Short mmCIF file of C-alpha atoms and ligand atoms in Angstrom, two decimals:
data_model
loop_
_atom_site.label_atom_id
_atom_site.label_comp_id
_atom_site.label_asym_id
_atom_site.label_seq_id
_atom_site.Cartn_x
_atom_site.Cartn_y
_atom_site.Cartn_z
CA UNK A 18 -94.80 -178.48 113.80
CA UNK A 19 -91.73 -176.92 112.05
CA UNK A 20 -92.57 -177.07 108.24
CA UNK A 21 -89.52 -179.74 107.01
CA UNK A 22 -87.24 -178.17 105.07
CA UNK A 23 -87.07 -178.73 101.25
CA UNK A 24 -84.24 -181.03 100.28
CA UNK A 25 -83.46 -180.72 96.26
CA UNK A 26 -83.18 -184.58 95.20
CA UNK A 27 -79.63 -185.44 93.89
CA UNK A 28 -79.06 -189.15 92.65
CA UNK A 29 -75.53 -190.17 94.04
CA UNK A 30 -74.02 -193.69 94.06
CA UNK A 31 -74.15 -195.66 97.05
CA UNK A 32 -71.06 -195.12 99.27
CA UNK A 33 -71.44 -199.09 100.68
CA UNK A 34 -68.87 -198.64 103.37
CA UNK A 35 -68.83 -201.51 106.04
CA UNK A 36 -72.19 -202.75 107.02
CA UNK A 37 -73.43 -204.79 109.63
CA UNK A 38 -76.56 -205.47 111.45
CA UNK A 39 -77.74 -201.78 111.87
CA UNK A 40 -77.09 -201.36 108.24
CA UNK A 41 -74.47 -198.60 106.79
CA UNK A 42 -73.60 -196.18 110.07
CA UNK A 43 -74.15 -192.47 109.74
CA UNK A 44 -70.60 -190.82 110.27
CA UNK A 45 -72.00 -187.77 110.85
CA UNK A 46 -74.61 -187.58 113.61
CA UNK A 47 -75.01 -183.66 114.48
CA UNK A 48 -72.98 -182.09 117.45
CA UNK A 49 -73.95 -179.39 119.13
CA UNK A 50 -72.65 -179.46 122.58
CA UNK A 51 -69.32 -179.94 124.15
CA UNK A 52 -69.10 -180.79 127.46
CA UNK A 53 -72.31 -179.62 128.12
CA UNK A 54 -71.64 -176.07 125.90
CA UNK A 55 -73.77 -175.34 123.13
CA UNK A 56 -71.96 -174.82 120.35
CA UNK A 57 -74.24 -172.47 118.69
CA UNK A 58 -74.04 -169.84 121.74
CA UNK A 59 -70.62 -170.21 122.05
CA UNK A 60 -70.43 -168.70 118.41
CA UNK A 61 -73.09 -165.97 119.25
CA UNK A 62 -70.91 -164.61 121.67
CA UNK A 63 -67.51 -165.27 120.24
CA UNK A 64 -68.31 -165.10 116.38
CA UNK A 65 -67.74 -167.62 114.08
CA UNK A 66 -65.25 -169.41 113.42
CA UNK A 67 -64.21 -170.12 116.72
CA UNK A 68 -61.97 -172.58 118.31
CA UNK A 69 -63.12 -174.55 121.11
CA UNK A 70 -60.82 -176.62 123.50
CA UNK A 71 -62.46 -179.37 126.31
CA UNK A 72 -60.26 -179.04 129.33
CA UNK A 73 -61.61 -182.15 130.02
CA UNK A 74 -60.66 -183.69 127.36
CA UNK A 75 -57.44 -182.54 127.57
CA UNK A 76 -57.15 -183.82 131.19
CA UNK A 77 -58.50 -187.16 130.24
CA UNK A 78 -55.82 -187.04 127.74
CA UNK A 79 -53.24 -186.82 130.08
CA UNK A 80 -54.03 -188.96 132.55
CA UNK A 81 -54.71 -191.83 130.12
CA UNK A 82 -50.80 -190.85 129.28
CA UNK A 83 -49.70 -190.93 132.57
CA UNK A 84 -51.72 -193.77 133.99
CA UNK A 85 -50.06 -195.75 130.64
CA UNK A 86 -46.20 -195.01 131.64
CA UNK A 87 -46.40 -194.68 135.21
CA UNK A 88 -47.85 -198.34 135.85
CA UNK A 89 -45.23 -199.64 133.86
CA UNK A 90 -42.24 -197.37 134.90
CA UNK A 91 -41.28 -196.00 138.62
CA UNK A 92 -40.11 -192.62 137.53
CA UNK A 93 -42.00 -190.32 134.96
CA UNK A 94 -42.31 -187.63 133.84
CA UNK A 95 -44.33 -185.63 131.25
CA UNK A 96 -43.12 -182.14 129.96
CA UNK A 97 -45.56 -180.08 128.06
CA UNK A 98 -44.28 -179.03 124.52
CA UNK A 99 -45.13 -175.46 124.06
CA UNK A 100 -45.35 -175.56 120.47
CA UNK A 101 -47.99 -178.14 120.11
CA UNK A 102 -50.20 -175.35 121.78
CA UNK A 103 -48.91 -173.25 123.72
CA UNK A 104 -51.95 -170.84 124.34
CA UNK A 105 -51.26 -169.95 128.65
CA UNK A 106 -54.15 -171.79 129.84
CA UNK A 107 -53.56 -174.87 127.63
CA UNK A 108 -49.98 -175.03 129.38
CA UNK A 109 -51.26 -174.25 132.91
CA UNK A 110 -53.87 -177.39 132.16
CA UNK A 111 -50.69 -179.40 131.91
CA UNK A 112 -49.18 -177.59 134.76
CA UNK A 113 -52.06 -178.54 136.92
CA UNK A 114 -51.65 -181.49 135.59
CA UNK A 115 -47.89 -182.29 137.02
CA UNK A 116 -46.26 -181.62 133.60
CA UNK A 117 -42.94 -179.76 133.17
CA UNK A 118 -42.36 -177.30 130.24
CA UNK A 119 -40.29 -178.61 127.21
CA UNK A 120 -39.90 -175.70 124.71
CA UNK A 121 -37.96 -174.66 121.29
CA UNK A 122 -37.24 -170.70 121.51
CA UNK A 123 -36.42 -168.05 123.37
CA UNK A 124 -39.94 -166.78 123.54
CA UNK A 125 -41.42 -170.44 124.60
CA UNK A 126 -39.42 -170.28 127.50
CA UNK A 127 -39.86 -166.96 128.52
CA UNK A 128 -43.87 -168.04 128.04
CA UNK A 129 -42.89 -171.05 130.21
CA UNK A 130 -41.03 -168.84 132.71
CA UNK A 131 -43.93 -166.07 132.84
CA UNK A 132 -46.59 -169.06 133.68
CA UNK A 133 -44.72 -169.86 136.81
CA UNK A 134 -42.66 -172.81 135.64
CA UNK A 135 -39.50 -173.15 137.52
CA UNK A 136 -36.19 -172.65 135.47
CA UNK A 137 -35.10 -176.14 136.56
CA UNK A 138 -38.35 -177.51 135.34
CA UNK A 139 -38.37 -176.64 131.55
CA UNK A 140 -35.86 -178.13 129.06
CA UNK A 141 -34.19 -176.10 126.25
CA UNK A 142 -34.92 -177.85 123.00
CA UNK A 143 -34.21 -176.59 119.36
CA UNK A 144 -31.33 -175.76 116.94
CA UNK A 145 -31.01 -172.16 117.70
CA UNK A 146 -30.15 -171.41 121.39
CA UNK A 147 -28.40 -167.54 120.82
CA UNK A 148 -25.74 -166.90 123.63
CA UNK A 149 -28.44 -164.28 124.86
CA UNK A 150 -31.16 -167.47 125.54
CA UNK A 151 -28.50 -170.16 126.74
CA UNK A 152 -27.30 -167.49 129.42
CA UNK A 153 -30.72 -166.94 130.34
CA UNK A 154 -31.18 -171.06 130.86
CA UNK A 155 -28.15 -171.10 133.15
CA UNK A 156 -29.16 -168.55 135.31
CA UNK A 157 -32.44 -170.22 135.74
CA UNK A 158 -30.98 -173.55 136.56
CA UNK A 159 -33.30 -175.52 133.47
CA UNK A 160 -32.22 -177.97 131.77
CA UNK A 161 -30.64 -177.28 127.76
CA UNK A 162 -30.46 -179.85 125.32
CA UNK A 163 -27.26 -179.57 123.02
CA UNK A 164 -28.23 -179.59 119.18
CA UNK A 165 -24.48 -179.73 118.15
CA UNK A 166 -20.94 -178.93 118.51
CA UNK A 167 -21.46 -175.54 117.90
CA UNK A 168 -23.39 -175.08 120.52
CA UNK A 169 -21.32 -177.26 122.81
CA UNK A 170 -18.07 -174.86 122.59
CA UNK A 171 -20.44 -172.23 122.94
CA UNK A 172 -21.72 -173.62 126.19
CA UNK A 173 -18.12 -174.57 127.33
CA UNK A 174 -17.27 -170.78 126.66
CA UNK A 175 -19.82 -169.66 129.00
CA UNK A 176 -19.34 -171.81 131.73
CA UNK A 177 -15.57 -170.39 132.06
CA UNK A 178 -17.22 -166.57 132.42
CA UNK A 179 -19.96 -167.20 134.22
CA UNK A 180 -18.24 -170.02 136.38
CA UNK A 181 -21.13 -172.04 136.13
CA UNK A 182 -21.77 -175.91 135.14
CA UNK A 183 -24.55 -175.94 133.18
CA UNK A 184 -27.05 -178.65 133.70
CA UNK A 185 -27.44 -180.13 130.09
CA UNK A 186 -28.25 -183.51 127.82
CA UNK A 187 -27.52 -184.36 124.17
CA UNK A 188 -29.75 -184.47 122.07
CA UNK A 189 -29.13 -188.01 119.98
CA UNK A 190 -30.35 -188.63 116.56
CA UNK A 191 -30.37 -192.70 115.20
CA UNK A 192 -31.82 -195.64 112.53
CA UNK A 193 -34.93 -196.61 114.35
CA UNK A 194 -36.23 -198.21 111.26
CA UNK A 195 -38.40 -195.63 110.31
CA UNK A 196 -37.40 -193.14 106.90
CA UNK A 197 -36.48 -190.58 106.10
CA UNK A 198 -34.44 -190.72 109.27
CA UNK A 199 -34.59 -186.95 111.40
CA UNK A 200 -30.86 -187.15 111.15
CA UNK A 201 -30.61 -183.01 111.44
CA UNK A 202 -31.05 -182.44 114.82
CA UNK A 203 -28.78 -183.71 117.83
CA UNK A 204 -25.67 -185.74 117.51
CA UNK A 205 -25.80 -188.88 115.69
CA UNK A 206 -25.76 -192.67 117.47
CA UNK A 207 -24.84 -195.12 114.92
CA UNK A 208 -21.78 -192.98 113.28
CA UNK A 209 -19.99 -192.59 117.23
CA UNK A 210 -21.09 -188.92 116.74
CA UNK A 211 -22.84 -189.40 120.02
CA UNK A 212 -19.92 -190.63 121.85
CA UNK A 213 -17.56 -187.70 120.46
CA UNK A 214 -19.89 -185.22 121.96
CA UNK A 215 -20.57 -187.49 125.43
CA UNK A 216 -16.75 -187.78 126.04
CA UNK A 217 -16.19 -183.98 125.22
CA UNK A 218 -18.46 -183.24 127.63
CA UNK A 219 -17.82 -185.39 130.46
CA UNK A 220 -13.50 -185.48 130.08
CA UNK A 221 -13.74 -181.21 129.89
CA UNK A 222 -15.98 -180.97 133.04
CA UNK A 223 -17.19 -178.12 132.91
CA UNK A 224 -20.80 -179.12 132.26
CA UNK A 225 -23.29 -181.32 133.89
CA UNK A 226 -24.33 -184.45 131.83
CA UNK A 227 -27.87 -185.20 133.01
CA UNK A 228 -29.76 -186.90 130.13
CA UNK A 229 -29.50 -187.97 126.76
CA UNK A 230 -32.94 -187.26 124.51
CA UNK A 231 -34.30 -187.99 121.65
CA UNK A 232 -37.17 -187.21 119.51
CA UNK A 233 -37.61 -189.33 116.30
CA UNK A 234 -40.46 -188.16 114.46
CA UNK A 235 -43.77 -187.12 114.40
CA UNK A 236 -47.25 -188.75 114.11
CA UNK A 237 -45.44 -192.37 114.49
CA UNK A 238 -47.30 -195.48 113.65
CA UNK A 239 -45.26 -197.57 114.83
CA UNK A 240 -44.54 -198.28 118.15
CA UNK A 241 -41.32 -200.29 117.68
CA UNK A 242 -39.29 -197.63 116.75
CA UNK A 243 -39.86 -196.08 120.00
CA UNK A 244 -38.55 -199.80 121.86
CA UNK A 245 -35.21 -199.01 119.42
CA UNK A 246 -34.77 -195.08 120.12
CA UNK A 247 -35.38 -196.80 124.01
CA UNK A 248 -32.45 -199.00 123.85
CA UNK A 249 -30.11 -197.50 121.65
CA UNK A 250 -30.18 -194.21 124.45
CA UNK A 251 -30.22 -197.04 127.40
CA UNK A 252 -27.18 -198.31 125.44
CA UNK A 253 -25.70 -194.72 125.98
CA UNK A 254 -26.24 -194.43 129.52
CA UNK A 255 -25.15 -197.80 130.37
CA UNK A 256 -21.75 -197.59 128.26
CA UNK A 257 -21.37 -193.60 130.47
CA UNK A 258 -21.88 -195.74 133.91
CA UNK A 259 -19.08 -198.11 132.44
CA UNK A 260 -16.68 -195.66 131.01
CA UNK A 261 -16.95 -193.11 133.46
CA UNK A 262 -18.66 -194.35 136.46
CA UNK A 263 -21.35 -191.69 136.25
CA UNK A 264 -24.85 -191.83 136.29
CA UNK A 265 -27.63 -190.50 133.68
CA UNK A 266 -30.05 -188.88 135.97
CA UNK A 267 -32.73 -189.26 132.91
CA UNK A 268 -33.48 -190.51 129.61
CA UNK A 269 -36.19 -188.21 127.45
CA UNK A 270 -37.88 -190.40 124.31
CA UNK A 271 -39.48 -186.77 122.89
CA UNK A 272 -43.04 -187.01 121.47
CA UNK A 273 -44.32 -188.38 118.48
CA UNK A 274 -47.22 -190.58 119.82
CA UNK A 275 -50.17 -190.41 117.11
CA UNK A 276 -53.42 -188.45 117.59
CA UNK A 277 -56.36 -189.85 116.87
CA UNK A 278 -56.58 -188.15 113.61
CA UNK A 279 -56.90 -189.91 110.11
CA UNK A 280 -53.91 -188.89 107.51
CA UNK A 281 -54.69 -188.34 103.99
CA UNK A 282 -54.77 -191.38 102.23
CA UNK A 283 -55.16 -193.87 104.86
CA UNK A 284 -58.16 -196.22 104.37
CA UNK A 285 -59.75 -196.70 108.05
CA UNK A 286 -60.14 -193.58 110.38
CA UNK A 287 -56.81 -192.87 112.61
CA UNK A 288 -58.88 -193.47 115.65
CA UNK A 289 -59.01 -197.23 114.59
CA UNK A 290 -55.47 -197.64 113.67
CA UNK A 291 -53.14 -195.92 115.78
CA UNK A 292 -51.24 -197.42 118.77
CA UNK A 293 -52.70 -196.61 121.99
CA UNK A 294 -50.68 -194.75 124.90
CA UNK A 295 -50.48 -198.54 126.50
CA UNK A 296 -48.71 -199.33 122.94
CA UNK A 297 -45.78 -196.34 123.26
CA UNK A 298 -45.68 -197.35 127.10
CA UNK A 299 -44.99 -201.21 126.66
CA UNK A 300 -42.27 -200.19 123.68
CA UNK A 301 -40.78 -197.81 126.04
CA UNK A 302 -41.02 -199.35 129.63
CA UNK A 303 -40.36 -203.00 128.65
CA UNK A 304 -37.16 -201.85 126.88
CA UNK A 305 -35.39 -199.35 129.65
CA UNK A 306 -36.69 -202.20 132.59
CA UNK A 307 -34.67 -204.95 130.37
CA UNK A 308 -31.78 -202.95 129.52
CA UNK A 309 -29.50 -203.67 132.72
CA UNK A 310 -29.95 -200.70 134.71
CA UNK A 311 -29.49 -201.82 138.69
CA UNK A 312 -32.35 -200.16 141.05
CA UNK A 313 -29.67 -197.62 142.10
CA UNK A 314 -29.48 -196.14 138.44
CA UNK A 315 -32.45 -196.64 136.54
CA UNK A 316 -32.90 -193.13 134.59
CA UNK A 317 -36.30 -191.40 135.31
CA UNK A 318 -38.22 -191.76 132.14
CA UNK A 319 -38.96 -188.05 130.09
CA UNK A 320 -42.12 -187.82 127.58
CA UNK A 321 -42.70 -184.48 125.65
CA UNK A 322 -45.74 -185.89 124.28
CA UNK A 323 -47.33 -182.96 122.49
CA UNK A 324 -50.37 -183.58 119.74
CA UNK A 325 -51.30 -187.04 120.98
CA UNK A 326 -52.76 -184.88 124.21
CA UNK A 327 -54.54 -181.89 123.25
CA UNK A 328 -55.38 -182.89 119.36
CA UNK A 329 -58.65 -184.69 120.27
CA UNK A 330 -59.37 -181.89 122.60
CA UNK A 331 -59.44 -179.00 120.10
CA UNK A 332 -62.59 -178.39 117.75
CA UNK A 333 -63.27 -175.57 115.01
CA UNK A 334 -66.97 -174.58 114.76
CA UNK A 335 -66.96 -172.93 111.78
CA UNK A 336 -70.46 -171.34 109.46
CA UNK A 337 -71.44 -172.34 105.53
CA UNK A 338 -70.86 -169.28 103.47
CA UNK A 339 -72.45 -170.36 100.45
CA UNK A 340 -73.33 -174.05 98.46
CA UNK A 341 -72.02 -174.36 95.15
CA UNK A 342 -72.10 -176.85 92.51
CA UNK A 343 -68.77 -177.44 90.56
CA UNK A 344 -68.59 -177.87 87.03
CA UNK A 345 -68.14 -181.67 87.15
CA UNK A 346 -71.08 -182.22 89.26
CA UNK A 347 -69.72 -182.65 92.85
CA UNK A 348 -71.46 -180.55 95.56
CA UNK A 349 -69.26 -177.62 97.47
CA UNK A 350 -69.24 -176.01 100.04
CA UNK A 351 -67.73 -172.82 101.34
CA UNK A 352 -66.66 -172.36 104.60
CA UNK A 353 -65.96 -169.18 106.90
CA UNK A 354 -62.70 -170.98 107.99
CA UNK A 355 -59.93 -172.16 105.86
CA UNK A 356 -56.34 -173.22 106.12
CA UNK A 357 -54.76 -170.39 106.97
CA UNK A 358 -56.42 -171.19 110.57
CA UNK A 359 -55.97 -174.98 109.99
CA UNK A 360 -52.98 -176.12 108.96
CA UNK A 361 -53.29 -179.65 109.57
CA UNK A 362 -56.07 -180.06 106.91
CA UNK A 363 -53.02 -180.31 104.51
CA UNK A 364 -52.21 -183.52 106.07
CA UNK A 365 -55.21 -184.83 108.05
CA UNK A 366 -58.74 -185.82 106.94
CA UNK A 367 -60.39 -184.02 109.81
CA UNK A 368 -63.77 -185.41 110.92
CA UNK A 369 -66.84 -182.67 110.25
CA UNK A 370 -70.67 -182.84 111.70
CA UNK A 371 -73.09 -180.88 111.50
CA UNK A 372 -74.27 -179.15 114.87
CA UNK A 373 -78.02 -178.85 113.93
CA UNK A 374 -80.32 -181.59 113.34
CA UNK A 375 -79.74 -182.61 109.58
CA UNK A 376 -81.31 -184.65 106.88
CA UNK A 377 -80.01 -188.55 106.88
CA UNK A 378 -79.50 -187.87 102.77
CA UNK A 379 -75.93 -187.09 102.41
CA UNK A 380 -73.67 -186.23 99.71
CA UNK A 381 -70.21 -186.18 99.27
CA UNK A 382 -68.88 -182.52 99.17
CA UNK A 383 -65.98 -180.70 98.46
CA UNK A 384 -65.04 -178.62 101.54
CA UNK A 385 -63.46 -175.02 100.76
CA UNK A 386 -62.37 -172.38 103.45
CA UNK A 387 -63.27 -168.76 102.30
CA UNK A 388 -59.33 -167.52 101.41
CA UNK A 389 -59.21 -166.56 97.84
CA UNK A 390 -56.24 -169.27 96.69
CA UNK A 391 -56.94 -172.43 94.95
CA UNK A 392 -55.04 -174.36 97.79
CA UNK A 393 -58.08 -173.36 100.68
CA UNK A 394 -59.39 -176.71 100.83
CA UNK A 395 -60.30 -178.00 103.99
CA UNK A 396 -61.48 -181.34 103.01
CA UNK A 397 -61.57 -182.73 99.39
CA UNK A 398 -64.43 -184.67 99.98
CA UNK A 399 -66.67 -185.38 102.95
CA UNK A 400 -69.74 -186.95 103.52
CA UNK A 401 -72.06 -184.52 104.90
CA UNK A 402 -76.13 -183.59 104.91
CA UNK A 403 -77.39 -180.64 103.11
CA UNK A 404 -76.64 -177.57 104.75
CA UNK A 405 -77.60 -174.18 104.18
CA UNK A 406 -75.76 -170.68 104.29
CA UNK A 407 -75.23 -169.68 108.13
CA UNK A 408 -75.60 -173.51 109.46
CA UNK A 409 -72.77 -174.41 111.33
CA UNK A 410 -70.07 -177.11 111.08
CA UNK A 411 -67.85 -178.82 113.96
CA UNK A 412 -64.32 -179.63 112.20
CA UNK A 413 -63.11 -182.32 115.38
CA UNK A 414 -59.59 -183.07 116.27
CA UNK A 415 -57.97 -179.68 115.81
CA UNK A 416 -56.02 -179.00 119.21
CA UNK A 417 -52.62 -179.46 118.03
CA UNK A 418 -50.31 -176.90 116.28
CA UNK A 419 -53.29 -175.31 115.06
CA UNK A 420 -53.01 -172.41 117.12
CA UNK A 421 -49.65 -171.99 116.87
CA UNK A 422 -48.94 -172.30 112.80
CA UNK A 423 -52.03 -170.42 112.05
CA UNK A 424 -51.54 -167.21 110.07
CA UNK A 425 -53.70 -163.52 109.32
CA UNK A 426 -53.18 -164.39 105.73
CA UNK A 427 -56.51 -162.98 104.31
CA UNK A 428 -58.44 -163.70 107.05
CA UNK A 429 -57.47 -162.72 111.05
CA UNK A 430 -57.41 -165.70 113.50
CA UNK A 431 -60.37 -166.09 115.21
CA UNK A 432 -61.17 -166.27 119.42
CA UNK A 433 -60.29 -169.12 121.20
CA UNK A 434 -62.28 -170.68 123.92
CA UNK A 435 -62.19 -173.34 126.79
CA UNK A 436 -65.19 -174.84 127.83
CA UNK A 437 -63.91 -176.09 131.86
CA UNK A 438 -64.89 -179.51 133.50
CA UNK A 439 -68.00 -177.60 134.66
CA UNK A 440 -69.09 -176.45 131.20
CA UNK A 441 -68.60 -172.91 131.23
CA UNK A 442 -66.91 -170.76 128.95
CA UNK A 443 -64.23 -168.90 129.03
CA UNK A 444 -62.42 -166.91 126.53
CA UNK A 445 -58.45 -167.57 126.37
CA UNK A 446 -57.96 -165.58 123.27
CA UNK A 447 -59.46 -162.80 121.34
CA UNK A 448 -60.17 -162.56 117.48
CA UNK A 449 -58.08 -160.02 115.75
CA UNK A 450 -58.47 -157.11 114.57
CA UNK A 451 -57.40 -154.43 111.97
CA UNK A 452 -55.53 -152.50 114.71
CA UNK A 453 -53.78 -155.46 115.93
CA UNK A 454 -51.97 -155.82 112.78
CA UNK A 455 -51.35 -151.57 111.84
CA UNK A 456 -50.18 -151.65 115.16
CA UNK A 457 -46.93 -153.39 114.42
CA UNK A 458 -46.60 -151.08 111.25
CA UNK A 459 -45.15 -147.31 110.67
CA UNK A 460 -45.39 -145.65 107.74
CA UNK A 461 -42.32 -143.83 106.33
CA UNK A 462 -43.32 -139.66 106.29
CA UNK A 463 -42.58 -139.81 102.35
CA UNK A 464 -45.34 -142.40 101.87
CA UNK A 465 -48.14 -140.79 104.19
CA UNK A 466 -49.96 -138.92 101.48
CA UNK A 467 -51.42 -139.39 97.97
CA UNK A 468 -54.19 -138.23 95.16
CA UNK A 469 -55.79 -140.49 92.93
CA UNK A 470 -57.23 -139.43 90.04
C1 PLP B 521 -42.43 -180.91 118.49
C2 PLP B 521 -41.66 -181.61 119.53
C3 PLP B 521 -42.29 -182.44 120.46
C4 PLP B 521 -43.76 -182.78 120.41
O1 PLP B 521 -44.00 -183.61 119.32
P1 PLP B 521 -45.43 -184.32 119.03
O2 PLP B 521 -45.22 -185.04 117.75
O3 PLP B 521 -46.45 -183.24 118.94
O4 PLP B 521 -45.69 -185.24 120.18
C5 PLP B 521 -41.50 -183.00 121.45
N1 PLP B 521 -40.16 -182.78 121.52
C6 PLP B 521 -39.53 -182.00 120.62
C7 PLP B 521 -38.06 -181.80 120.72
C8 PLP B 521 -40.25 -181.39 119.59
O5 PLP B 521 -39.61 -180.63 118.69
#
């Protein structure tokens, strides 16, 4: 028998939490598979830290989405949203899947485009469309998503020289009860803003009006301000039909849904207080199917659901550099991954377990990433076992916008893999290295020489 490792006693006060008949439950069970992958080969091969992404999960994810909307709703549709995560095989899941592409730049559609997405399937989000991009999005037929007025003449302008009609849909901004209002992007529904831009649009005629959208926050809590974005755009569309006998072909409510991740601050974990997809769906569904729309006319419904389907599905295994005491007692811990790779630990309290067999003594810790700044704290205090330099740590519920904000600042970002339905591994993204970032460099001839003393 293995001889039991020595645990130095600590006395800590009890952290009561909720009991019940099994007494006070252990948060922090160790990990060290996923879907069938051990964790602790996976950072053999790859190194550590490493991000690792369940296609199953994600999958699962999506279907529980899907299954939510379309039993409540004859036409939807889901369209990925490239920044969320917008690593190729992450998208092509989503492909696979039946999801279009919904992206914010030039270089998210040409991502989009290079995957094998039609043109006609990926719609043109974001404030900055350059006439370069927006000629590029009529050519291929997709579907752009007017910001403002700007880019309105613009896109009038262009459909005179290239004697085109854009397909295209406002983007529509409104109160829906929650604040500060995201009143910056799209045209605006309560001041008549809207309206201005609808009529412009439909009395010039020289673009297609296809669909309104909107996309009224992020990580929302509530799903009633989704049944309000629902019929204030239904109120659109309806009042188009009326006016100017034309139909919406679809209305897109954006993204937003919750993952099941806890924010800072809140007292129960995320996962037990956040609505469910069946939530968003009854908001959304009951609204458009009560808002007068005949048979004939009834929009097809548009989700760009991004975190709320690939969060869950993302982990960080990351390694314990060192254990530290701090001057005022509390126990630290350093790890080889800090926020520089996770960006969401500014905002989220993201679960951690251990992935070897641990002690059932824990201690709450102070969780630092290895970047030499004060702000490289990945959790400010966690409940976790004593572990020692080298054993590893699972940080859960990192899929979204991760690896897409992350940064090289002092440390490079790390592989990426996917571990499929069948549990293998495969690598979607390599670490970096030195020469990845010199390569982007030159050095002016003045500056390629020098003596030190
Ligand atoms: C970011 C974004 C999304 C996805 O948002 P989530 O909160 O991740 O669901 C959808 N639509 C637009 C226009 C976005 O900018």
């Amino acid at each position: 028998m293995e001889k039991k490792r020595y645990e130095r006693p600590v006395i800590a006060s009890l952290n009561a939490g909720i009991t019940n008949k099994f007494g006070t439950r252990n948060l922090n069970e160790p990990i060290s598979h996923i879907d069938g992958a051990s964790i602790k080969e996976i950072t053999e091969q790859y190194g550590s830290p490493v991000f690792i992404l369940s296609e199953r999960k994600i999958r699962q994810l999506y279907r529980d989405a899907h299954r939510a909307f379309s039993t409540r709703y004859p036409k939807v549709q889901f369209a990925w949203s490239y920044k969320t995560n917008y690593l190729n095989a992450v998208c092509n899941v989503f492909h696979q899947e039946g999801s279009w592409a919904e992206v914010v730049s030039i270089f998210e559609y040409e991502k989009a485009l290079a995957n094998g997405v039609e043109g006609r399937h990926i719609l043109f989000n974001g404030p900055e469309k350059t006439e370069s991009d927006l000629r590029k999005a009529i050519e291929h037929d997709s579907l752009i998503h007017i910001d403002h007025f700007d880019e309105l003449y613009q896109l009038l302008e262009m459909s005179e020289s290239l004697k085109k009609r854009p397909r295209v849909a406002i983007r529509v901004n409104m109160d829906t009860g929650i604040y500060p209002m995201w009143d910056r992007f799209g045209f605006n529904y309560e001041s008549g803003q809207a309206w201005d831009a609808i009529n412009k649009i439909i009395l010039t005629n020289k673009l297609d009006l296809v669909g309104l959208h909107c996309h009224i926050g992020t990580f929302m809590l509530s799903a009633n301000a989704y049944a309000v974005a629902a019929a204030k755009l239904a109120d659109l569309a309806l009042g188009i039909k009326l006016h100017h006998k034309q139909n919406i072909e679809y209305l897109d409510l954006g993204g937003g849904f919750a993952s099941k991740n806890t924010l800072k601050g809140s007292f129960l974990p995320g996962a037990d207080t956040i609505p469910s997809f069946d939530d968003y769906a009854e908001a959304i569904c009951g609204t458009l199917l009560n808002a007068g729309f005949t048979r004939e006319n009834l929009p097809m419904l548009i989700l760009e659901t991004g975190r709320a389907l690939v969060d869950e599905a993302g982990f960080l295994a990351a390694s314990v550099v060192a254990n530290k005491r701090l001057s005022d007692g509390r126990k630290a811990l350093v790890l080889d991954a800090g926020v520089n790779i996770l960006f969401t630990s500014f905002w989220y309290e993201h679960k951690m377990t251990p992935v070897e067999p641990a002690s059932h003594h824990t201690e709450a810790s102070v969780v630092y990433g290895p970047l030499c700044m004060n702000i490289d704290v990945v959790r400010e205090s966690v409940t976790l076992p004593p572990l020692r330099k080298n054993d590893l740590v699972l940080i859960h519920t990192v899929g979204a916008y991760n690896m897409t904000q992350w940064m090289q600042f002092i440390a490079m970002r790390p592989a990426v893999v996917m571990v499929d339905q069948e549990g293998k591994t495969h690598l979607l993204r390599r670490a970096e290295k030195t020469d990845d970032l010199n390569a982007m460099e030159s050095m002016p001839e003045h500056l390629q020489s020098f003596s030190l003393a």
